[in-house]
PDB file of C-alpha atoms in Angstrom:
ATOM      1  CA  UNK A   1       0.000   0.000   0.000  1.00 84.00           C
ATOM      2  CA  UNK A   2       1.205   3.487  -0.876  1.00 91.00           C
ATOM      3  CA  UNK A   3      -0.167   6.813   0.365  1.00 93.00           C
ATOM      4  CA  UNK A   4       0.363  10.141  -1.416  1.00 94.00           C
ATOM      5  CA  UNK A   5      -0.770  13.442   0.115  1.00 94.00           C
ATOM      6  CA  UNK A   6      -2.625  15.748  -2.286  1.00 94.00           C
ATOM      7  CA  UNK A   7      -3.717  18.610  -0.033  1.00 93.00           C
ATOM      8  CA  UNK A   8      -3.748  19.471   3.658  1.00 93.00           C
ATOM      9  CA  UNK A   9      -5.060  22.903   4.606  1.00 90.00           C
ATOM     10  CA  UNK A  10      -8.013  24.604   6.308  1.00 85.00           C
ATOM     11  CA  UNK A  11      -9.074  21.374   8.054  1.00 89.00           C
ATOM     12  CA  UNK A  12      -9.359  19.651   4.659  1.00 95.00           C
ATOM     13  CA  UNK A  13      -7.082  16.767   3.724  1.00 96.00           C
ATOM     14  CA  UNK A  14      -7.027  14.650   0.592  1.00 96.00           C
ATOM     15  CA  UNK A  15      -4.691  11.797  -0.287  1.00 96.00           C
ATOM     16  CA  UNK A  16      -4.314   8.870  -2.671  1.00 96.00           C
ATOM     17  CA  UNK A  17      -4.240   5.296  -1.350  1.00 96.00           C
ATOM     18  CA  UNK A  18      -2.900   2.684  -3.776  1.00 96.00           C
ATOM     19  CA  UNK A  19      -3.276  -1.081  -3.826  1.00 95.00           C
ATOM     20  CA  UNK A  20      -6.297  -1.548  -1.568  1.00 96.00           C
ATOM     21  CA  UNK A  21      -9.935  -2.408  -2.303  1.00 95.00           C
ATOM     22  CA  UNK A  22     -13.254  -0.644  -1.747  1.00 95.00           C
ATOM     23  CA  UNK A  23     -13.887  -2.673   1.413  1.00 95.00           C
ATOM     24  CA  UNK A  24     -10.693  -1.387   3.038  1.00 95.00           C
ATOM     25  CA  UNK A  25     -11.400   2.196   1.962  1.00 96.00           C
ATOM     26  CA  UNK A  26     -14.932   1.995   3.332  1.00 97.00           C
ATOM     27  CA  UNK A  27     -13.680   0.487   6.597  1.00 96.00           C
ATOM     28  CA  UNK A  28     -11.455   3.529   7.103  1.00 96.00           C
ATOM     29  CA  UNK A  29     -14.306   5.900   6.212  1.00 97.00           C
ATOM     30  CA  UNK A  30     -16.775   4.262   8.585  1.00 97.00           C
ATOM     31  CA  UNK A  31     -14.253   4.027  11.416  1.00 97.00           C
ATOM     32  CA  UNK A  32     -13.507   7.749  11.147  1.00 97.00           C
ATOM     33  CA  UNK A  33     -17.166   8.749  11.190  1.00 96.00           C
ATOM     34  CA  UNK A  34     -18.495   6.152  13.641  1.00 97.00           C
ATOM     35  CA  UNK A  35     -15.710   4.996  15.959  1.00 97.00           C
ATOM     36  CA  UNK A  36     -13.257   7.864  16.596  1.00 98.00           C
ATOM     37  CA  UNK A  37     -14.484   9.473  19.855  1.00 97.00           C
ATOM     38  CA  UNK A  38     -14.789  13.222  20.438  1.00 98.00           C
ATOM     39  CA  UNK A  39     -16.161  15.451  23.184  1.00 97.00           C
ATOM     40  CA  UNK A  40     -19.690  16.852  23.124  1.00 98.00           C
ATOM     41  CA  UNK A  41     -22.133  18.203  25.692  1.00 98.00           C
ATOM     42  CA  UNK A  42     -24.198  15.289  26.958  1.00 95.00           C
ATOM     43  CA  UNK A  43     -26.099  16.781  29.909  1.00 97.00           C
ATOM     44  CA  UNK A  44     -27.391  20.331  30.487  1.00 98.00           C
ATOM     45  CA  UNK A  45     -28.714  21.412  33.880  1.00 98.00           C
ATOM     46  CA  UNK A  46     -30.503  24.778  33.778  1.00 98.00           C
ATOM     47  CA  UNK A  47     -30.387  26.952  36.880  1.00 97.00           C
ATOM     48  CA  UNK A  48     -32.338  29.663  35.125  1.00 96.00           C
ATOM     49  CA  UNK A  49     -33.657  30.505  31.655  1.00 97.00           C
ATOM     50  CA  UNK A  50     -35.923  33.482  30.967  1.00 97.00           C
ATOM     51  CA  UNK A  51     -35.034  33.708  27.255  1.00 97.00           C
ATOM     52  CA  UNK A  52     -37.559  33.263  24.447  1.00 95.00           C
ATOM     53  CA  UNK A  53     -36.325  29.688  23.814  1.00 97.00           C
ATOM     54  CA  UNK A  54     -37.341  26.586  25.725  1.00 97.00           C
ATOM     55  CA  UNK A  55     -34.701  24.721  27.753  1.00 97.00           C
ATOM     56  CA  UNK A  56     -34.848  21.813  25.273  1.00 97.00           C
ATOM     57  CA  UNK A  57     -34.003  24.031  22.294  1.00 97.00           C
ATOM     58  CA  UNK A  58     -30.988  25.612  23.979  1.00 98.00           C
ATOM     59  CA  UNK A  59     -29.825  22.229  25.285  1.00 97.00           C
ATOM     60  CA  UNK A  60     -29.980  20.863  21.740  1.00 97.00           C
ATOM     61  CA  UNK A  61     -27.872  23.761  20.465  1.00 97.00           C
ATOM     62  CA  UNK A  62     -25.314  23.291  23.235  1.00 98.00           C
ATOM     63  CA  UNK A  63     -25.101  19.591  22.460  1.00 97.00           C
ATOM     64  CA  UNK A  64     -24.283  20.252  18.822  1.00 97.00           C
ATOM     65  CA  UNK A  65     -21.458  22.704  19.555  1.00 97.00           C
ATOM     66  CA  UNK A  66     -18.145  21.128  18.430  1.00 97.00           C
ATOM     67  CA  UNK A  67     -15.701  21.006  21.345  1.00 98.00           C
ATOM     68  CA  UNK A  68     -11.931  20.721  21.197  1.00 98.00           C
ATOM     69  CA  UNK A  69     -11.055  17.195  22.292  1.00 97.00           C
ATOM     70  CA  UNK A  70      -8.173  15.854  24.372  1.00 96.00           C
ATOM     71  CA  UNK A  71      -8.138  12.102  23.725  1.00 95.00           C
ATOM     72  CA  UNK A  72      -5.143  11.564  25.988  1.00 94.00           C
ATOM     73  CA  UNK A  73      -6.815  13.232  28.971  1.00 94.00           C
ATOM     74  CA  UNK A  74     -10.208  11.490  28.973  1.00 96.00           C
ATOM     75  CA  UNK A  75     -11.659   7.998  28.844  1.00 95.00           C
ATOM     76  CA  UNK A  76     -14.850   6.761  27.279  1.00 95.00           C
ATOM     77  CA  UNK A  77     -17.454   6.432  30.017  1.00 93.00           C
ATOM     78  CA  UNK A  78     -17.813   2.690  29.497  1.00 91.00           C
ATOM     79  CA  UNK A  79     -14.028   2.252  29.771  1.00 92.00           C
ATOM     80  CA  UNK A  80     -13.494   4.523  32.785  1.00 93.00           C
ATOM     81  CA  UNK A  81     -12.622   3.240  36.264  1.00 92.00           C
ATOM     82  CA  UNK A  82     -15.775   4.944  37.606  1.00 92.00           C
ATOM     83  CA  UNK A  83     -17.845   2.550  35.427  1.00 87.00           C
ATOM     84  CA  UNK A  84     -19.799   5.373  33.835  1.00 85.00           C
ATOM     85  CA  UNK A  85     -20.842   7.107  37.050  1.00 89.00           C
ATOM     86  CA  UNK A  86     -18.947  10.248  36.015  1.00 90.00           C
ATOM     87  CA  UNK A  87     -15.566  11.517  37.172  1.00 94.00           C
ATOM     88  CA  UNK A  88     -12.853  13.983  36.048  1.00 94.00           C
ATOM     89  CA  UNK A  89     -11.313  11.208  33.923  1.00 95.00           C
ATOM     90  CA  UNK A  90     -14.377  10.793  31.701  1.00 96.00           C
ATOM     91  CA  UNK A  91     -16.235  14.096  31.790  1.00 96.00           C
ATOM     92  CA  UNK A  92     -15.610  17.845  31.673  1.00 97.00           C
ATOM     93  CA  UNK A  93     -17.716  20.514  33.341  1.00 97.00           C
ATOM     94  CA  UNK A  94     -18.676  23.701  31.472  1.00 98.00           C
ATOM     95  CA  UNK A  95     -20.831  26.612  32.589  1.00 98.00           C
ATOM     96  CA  UNK A  96     -22.813  29.366  30.911  1.00 98.00           C
ATOM     97  CA  UNK A  97     -24.123  32.507  32.570  1.00 98.00           C
ATOM     98  CA  UNK A  98     -25.350  35.634  30.775  1.00 97.00           C
ATOM     99  CA  UNK A  99     -27.729  38.547  31.246  1.00 97.00           C
ATOM    100  CA  UNK A 100     -29.318  40.563  28.427  1.00 94.00           C
ATOM    101  CA  UNK A 101     -29.429  42.630  26.383  1.00 97.00           C
ATOM    102  CA  UNK A 102     -26.864  40.671  24.313  1.00 97.00           C
ATOM    103  CA  UNK A 103     -26.321  37.713  22.049  1.00 98.00           C
ATOM    104  CA  UNK A 104     -24.892  34.685  23.824  1.00 98.00           C
ATOM    105  CA  UNK A 105     -22.068  33.076  21.854  1.00 98.00           C
ATOM    106  CA  UNK A 106     -20.099  29.868  22.265  1.00 98.00           C
ATOM    107  CA  UNK A 107     -17.178  31.932  23.584  1.00 97.00           C
ATOM    108  CA  UNK A 108     -19.306  32.782  26.645  1.00 98.00           C
ATOM    109  CA  UNK A 109     -19.106  29.170  27.781  1.00 98.00           C
ATOM    110  CA  UNK A 110     -16.546  28.663  30.546  1.00 97.00           C
ATOM    111  CA  UNK A 111     -14.726  25.357  30.896  1.00 97.00           C
ATOM    112  CA  UNK A 112     -12.920  23.962  33.930  1.00 94.00           C
ATOM    113  CA  UNK A 113     -10.514  22.318  31.483  1.00 96.00           C
ATOM    114  CA  UNK A 114      -8.878  24.850  29.114  1.00 95.00           C
ATOM    115  CA  UNK A 115      -8.374  22.052  26.572  1.00 96.00           C
ATOM    116  CA  UNK A 116     -12.141  21.460  26.268  1.00 97.00           C
ATOM    117  CA  UNK A 117     -13.508  24.624  24.662  1.00 97.00           C
ATOM    118  CA  UNK A 118     -15.822  25.405  21.713  1.00 98.00           C
ATOM    119  CA  UNK A 119     -14.154  25.032  18.323  1.00 97.00           C
ATOM    120  CA  UNK A 120     -16.020  28.014  16.871  1.00 97.00           C
ATOM    121  CA  UNK A 121     -16.293  30.765  19.523  1.00 97.00           C
ATOM    122  CA  UNK A 122     -18.514  32.981  17.365  1.00 97.00           C
ATOM    123  CA  UNK A 123     -21.369  30.464  17.035  1.00 97.00           C
ATOM    124  CA  UNK A 124     -24.542  32.118  18.412  1.00 97.00           C
ATOM    125  CA  UNK A 125     -26.611  30.255  21.021  1.00 97.00           C
ATOM    126  CA  UNK A 126     -29.446  32.580  22.017  1.00 97.00           C
ATOM    127  CA  UNK A 127     -30.349  36.296  21.971  1.00 97.00           C
ATOM    128  CA  UNK A 128     -31.376  37.875  25.251  1.00 98.00           C
ATOM    129  CA  UNK A 129     -33.305  41.127  25.584  1.00 97.00           C
ATOM    130  CA  UNK A 130     -33.081  43.425  28.594  1.00 96.00           C
ATOM    131  CA  UNK A 131     -33.848  41.574  31.820  1.00 94.00           C
ATOM    132  CA  UNK A 132     -33.582  38.086  30.358  1.00 97.00           C
ATOM    133  CA  UNK A 133     -31.056  35.679  31.873  1.00 97.00           C
ATOM    134  CA  UNK A 134     -29.634  32.247  31.275  1.00 98.00           C
ATOM    135  CA  UNK A 135     -27.545  30.095  33.578  1.00 98.00           C
ATOM    136  CA  UNK A 136     -26.615  26.462  32.965  1.00 98.00           C
ATOM    137  CA  UNK A 137     -24.079  23.818  33.838  1.00 98.00           C
ATOM    138  CA  UNK A 138     -23.038  21.308  31.181  1.00 98.00           C
ATOM    139  CA  UNK A 139     -21.371  17.915  31.306  1.00 97.00           C
ATOM    140  CA  UNK A 140     -19.300  16.994  28.247  1.00 97.00           C
ATOM    141  CA  UNK A 141     -18.049  13.487  27.626  1.00 97.00           C
ATOM    142  CA  UNK A 142     -16.504  11.372  24.891  1.00 97.00           C
ATOM    143  CA  UNK A 143     -18.814   9.609  22.485  1.00 97.00           C
ATOM    144  CA  UNK A 144     -18.839   7.953  19.078  1.00 97.00           C
ATOM    145  CA  UNK A 145     -20.551   8.935  15.859  1.00 96.00           C
ATOM    146  CA  UNK A 146     -22.533   5.686  15.773  1.00 96.00           C
ATOM    147  CA  UNK A 147     -24.261   6.881  18.959  1.00 96.00           C
ATOM    148  CA  UNK A 148     -25.079  10.414  17.738  1.00 96.00           C
ATOM    149  CA  UNK A 149     -23.990  12.695  14.909  1.00 95.00           C
ATOM    150  CA  UNK A 150     -22.704  15.277  17.420  1.00 97.00           C
ATOM    151  CA  UNK A 151     -19.830  12.892  18.146  1.00 97.00           C
ATOM    152  CA  UNK A 152     -18.610  12.718  14.532  1.00 97.00           C
ATOM    153  CA  UNK A 153     -15.101  14.208  14.224  1.00 97.00           C
ATOM    154  CA  UNK A 154     -15.129  14.695  10.464  1.00 97.00           C
ATOM    155  CA  UNK A 155     -16.702  14.058   7.103  1.00 96.00           C
ATOM    156  CA  UNK A 156     -14.937  11.298   5.187  1.00 97.00           C
ATOM    157  CA  UNK A 157     -15.511  10.009   1.680  1.00 96.00           C
ATOM    158  CA  UNK A 158     -13.567   8.525  -1.206  1.00 97.00           C
ATOM    159  CA  UNK A 159     -13.788   7.753  -4.906  1.00 96.00           C
ATOM    160  CA  UNK A 160     -11.941   5.496  -7.275  1.00 97.00           C
ATOM    161  CA  UNK A 161      -8.857   7.039  -8.837  1.00 97.00           C
ATOM    162  CA  UNK A 162      -9.851   8.280 -12.329  1.00 97.00           C
ATOM    163  CA  UNK A 163      -8.439   6.503 -15.360  1.00 96.00           C
ATOM    164  CA  UNK A 164      -8.906   8.902 -18.300  1.00 96.00           C
ATOM    165  CA  UNK A 165      -8.224   7.928 -21.911  1.00 96.00           C
ATOM    166  CA  UNK A 166      -8.549  10.359 -24.815  1.00 96.00           C
ATOM    167  CA  UNK A 167      -9.533   8.468 -27.954  1.00 96.00           C
ATOM    168  CA  UNK A 168      -9.732  11.583 -30.150  1.00 95.00           C
ATOM    169  CA  UNK A 169      -7.470  14.570 -29.353  1.00 94.00           C
ATOM    170  CA  UNK A 170      -9.857  16.865 -31.274  1.00 94.00           C
ATOM    171  CA  UNK A 171     -12.681  16.263 -28.807  1.00 94.00           C
ATOM    172  CA  UNK A 172     -12.215  19.715 -27.272  1.00 94.00           C
ATOM    173  CA  UNK A 173     -15.844  19.791 -26.128  1.00 95.00           C
ATOM    174  CA  UNK A 174     -14.708  17.743 -23.140  1.00 95.00           C
ATOM    175  CA  UNK A 175     -12.658  20.639 -21.792  1.00 95.00           C
ATOM    176  CA  UNK A 176     -15.581  23.053 -22.094  1.00 95.00           C
ATOM    177  CA  UNK A 177     -18.027  20.964 -20.065  1.00 96.00           C
ATOM    178  CA  UNK A 178     -15.629  19.720 -17.369  1.00 97.00           C
ATOM    179  CA  UNK A 179     -16.694  21.383 -14.069  1.00 96.00           C
ATOM    180  CA  UNK A 180     -13.365  20.798 -12.312  1.00 96.00           C
ATOM    181  CA  UNK A 181     -10.955  21.727 -15.163  1.00 95.00           C
ATOM    182  CA  UNK A 182      -9.328  18.330 -15.586  1.00 96.00           C
ATOM    183  CA  UNK A 183      -8.348  19.049 -19.215  1.00 97.00           C
ATOM    184  CA  UNK A 184      -6.587  21.763 -21.161  1.00 95.00           C
ATOM    185  CA  UNK A 185      -6.502  22.477 -24.880  1.00 95.00           C
ATOM    186  CA  UNK A 186      -3.302  23.276 -26.769  1.00 94.00           C
ATOM    187  CA  UNK A 187      -3.027  23.740 -30.531  1.00 93.00           C
ATOM    188  CA  UNK A 188      -6.593  22.528 -30.969  1.00 93.00           C
ATOM    189  CA  UNK A 189      -5.942  19.270 -29.103  1.00 95.00           C
ATOM    190  CA  UNK A 190      -7.277  18.216 -25.714  1.00 96.00           C
ATOM    191  CA  UNK A 191      -5.140  16.560 -23.081  1.00 95.00           C
ATOM    192  CA  UNK A 192      -5.388  15.671 -19.399  1.00 96.00           C
ATOM    193  CA  UNK A 193      -4.008  18.384 -17.125  1.00 95.00           C
ATOM    194  CA  UNK A 194      -4.738  16.887 -13.675  1.00 94.00           C
ATOM    195  CA  UNK A 195      -6.691  13.643 -13.417  1.00 95.00           C
ATOM    196  CA  UNK A 196      -6.907  13.954  -9.603  1.00 94.00           C
ATOM    197  CA  UNK A 197      -9.474  16.750 -10.069  1.00 95.00           C
ATOM    198  CA  UNK A 198     -11.866  14.407 -11.881  1.00 96.00           C
ATOM    199  CA  UNK A 199     -15.101  13.771  -9.951  1.00 96.00           C
ATOM    200  CA  UNK A 200     -16.273  11.031 -12.331  1.00 96.00           C
ATOM    201  CA  UNK A 201     -19.313  13.049 -13.443  1.00 96.00           C
ATOM    202  CA  UNK A 202     -18.933  11.725 -17.025  1.00 96.00           C
ATOM    203  CA  UNK A 203     -19.892  15.103 -18.540  1.00 96.00           C
ATOM    204  CA  UNK A 204     -16.891  14.920 -20.879  1.00 96.00           C
ATOM    205  CA  UNK A 205     -17.865  11.409 -22.006  1.00 96.00           C
ATOM    206  CA  UNK A 206     -21.419  12.488 -22.851  1.00 96.00           C
ATOM    207  CA  UNK A 207     -20.346  15.723 -24.568  1.00 95.00           C
ATOM    208  CA  UNK A 208     -17.820  13.979 -26.841  1.00 94.00           C
ATOM    209  CA  UNK A 209     -19.910  10.899 -27.676  1.00 94.00           C
ATOM    210  CA  UNK A 210     -17.452   8.546 -25.931  1.00 94.00           C
ATOM    211  CA  UNK A 211     -14.365  10.065 -27.580  1.00 96.00           C
ATOM    212  CA  UNK A 212     -13.111  10.402 -24.009  1.00 96.00           C
ATOM    213  CA  UNK A 213     -13.238   7.364 -21.732  1.00 96.00           C
ATOM    214  CA  UNK A 214     -13.337   7.662 -17.954  1.00 97.00           C
ATOM    215  CA  UNK A 215     -13.201   4.760 -15.498  1.00 96.00           C
ATOM    216  CA  UNK A 216     -12.816   4.538 -11.730  1.00 96.00           C
ATOM    217  CA  UNK A 217     -10.042   2.348 -10.384  1.00 96.00           C
ATOM    218  CA  UNK A 218     -11.024  -0.532  -8.107  1.00 95.00           C
ATOM    219  CA  UNK A 219      -7.664  -0.649  -6.293  1.00 96.00           C
ATOM    220  CA  UNK A 220      -6.537   2.988  -6.118  1.00 97.00           C
ATOM    221  CA  UNK A 221      -8.644   5.600  -4.307  1.00 97.00           C
ATOM    222  CA  UNK A 222      -8.684   9.326  -3.573  1.00 97.00           C
ATOM    223  CA  UNK A 223      -9.701   9.852   0.051  1.00 97.00           C
ATOM    224  CA  UNK A 224     -11.158  13.105   1.417  1.00 97.00           C
ATOM    225  CA  UNK A 225     -11.238  14.116   5.077  1.00 96.00           C
ATOM    226  CA  UNK A 226     -12.769  17.328   6.446  1.00 97.00           C
ATOM    227  CA  UNK A 227     -12.510  17.893  10.196  1.00 96.00           C
ATOM    228  CA  UNK A 228     -15.236  19.563  12.254  1.00 96.00           C
ATOM    229  CA  UNK A 229     -12.436  20.924  14.448  1.00 96.00           C
ATOM    230  CA  UNK A 230     -12.567  18.711  17.538  1.00 97.00           C
ATOM    231  CA  UNK A 231      -9.436  16.883  16.353  1.00 97.00           C
ATOM    232  CA  UNK A 232      -6.945  17.541  13.593  1.00 95.00           C
ATOM    233  CA  UNK A 233      -7.230  15.355  10.503  1.00 96.00           C
ATOM    234  CA  UNK A 234      -3.926  13.697  11.442  1.00 94.00           C
ATOM    235  CA  UNK A 235      -5.249  12.839  14.925  1.00 96.00           C
ATOM    236  CA  UNK A 236      -8.505  11.541  13.460  1.00 97.00           C
ATOM    237  CA  UNK A 237      -6.849   9.311  10.844  1.00 95.00           C
ATOM    238  CA  UNK A 238      -4.253   8.021  13.330  1.00 95.00           C
ATOM    239  CA  UNK A 239      -6.926   7.165  15.897  1.00 97.00           C
ATOM    240  CA  UNK A 240      -9.023   5.430  13.223  1.00 97.00           C
ATOM    241  CA  UNK A 241      -6.079   3.230  12.224  1.00 95.00           C
ATOM    242  CA  UNK A 242      -5.400   2.462  15.886  1.00 96.00           C
ATOM    243  CA  UNK A 243      -9.026   1.368  16.335  1.00 96.00           C
ATOM    244  CA  UNK A 244      -8.925  -0.819  13.211  1.00 96.00           C
ATOM    245  CA  UNK A 245      -5.722  -2.502  14.466  1.00 95.00           C
ATOM    246  CA  UNK A 246      -7.338  -3.094  17.848  1.00 94.00           C
ATOM    247  CA  UNK A 247     -10.424  -4.680  16.299  1.00 93.00           C
ATOM    248  CA  UNK A 248      -8.292  -6.932  14.103  1.00 92.00           C
ATOM    249  CA  UNK A 249      -6.282  -8.059  17.129  1.00 91.00           C
ATOM    250  CA  UNK A 250      -9.503  -8.804  18.995  1.00 90.00           C
ATOM    251  CA  UNK A 251     -10.828 -10.783  16.023  1.00 89.00           C
ATOM    252  CA  UNK A 252      -7.579 -12.747  15.832  1.00 88.00           C
ATOM    253  CA  UNK A 253      -7.765 -13.608  19.551  1.00 87.00           C
ATOM    254  CA  UNK A 254     -11.357 -14.835  19.214  1.00 85.00           C
ATOM    255  CA  UNK A 255     -10.444 -16.952  16.206  1.00 85.00           C
ATOM    256  CA  UNK A 256      -7.686 -18.617  18.218  1.00 82.00           C
ATOM    257  CA  UNK A 257     -10.204 -19.493  20.941  1.00 78.00           C
ATOM    258  CA  UNK A 258     -12.471 -21.105  18.339  1.00 78.00           C
ATOM    259  CA  UNK A 259      -9.601 -23.250  17.060  1.00 67.00           C
ATOM    260  CA  UNK A 260      -8.779 -24.404  20.595  1.00 67.00           C
ATOM    261  CA  UNK A 261     -12.406 -25.345  21.193  1.00 59.00           C
TER     262      UNK A 261
END
């Protein structure tokens, strides 16, 4: 297997993986979105709320706020020594207190752990008019995307690496209809400029009456990862691989027990 980085900036990473199959690529995608744990608000206790929004609405908004995550500092509740009862090793305490007139933003949330803070401080939560107040205490804990979408660390998807063949160099119509500028035309002839940009839409194939052929590889893939900010893309991918290795080891151990039986 070979990995080639294409882009890594603004929380977006793309890379090519060679010599795998769709099952392996999809395993990585699903592990990233469903198994890599991140922090999110799980419980909200209101001490006061005279805003125009019900407690449930504000609690829902607080739960969906992406929080910076420290995987080394916290355990999953089910794996913690407290057995899920709640302790500093598996949960973080945050508070919110504000009095109008003002707009309450994510940056107004105070955390007892400076590593567990909102990813986007300028996200609005609620608008308070004069005299209105809100006060709440929140419990944030690690969770997985398969439990709730608020625990997803990133969007992940992939596509087969494009295999583009130009059967007729005069089929310049392909360059005109390509939405991602895969081709360029020189001296009246079309040629591939950057096949990695191809999104397999087949617009060039249709426009040129099959004078351009496009196929998706079944063993080479372009992988895309876009973080929501709780973890870096490197942390997310590394943790996903660690989880896959752990599951394979567990499967191997169970197979050995079957053989012994």
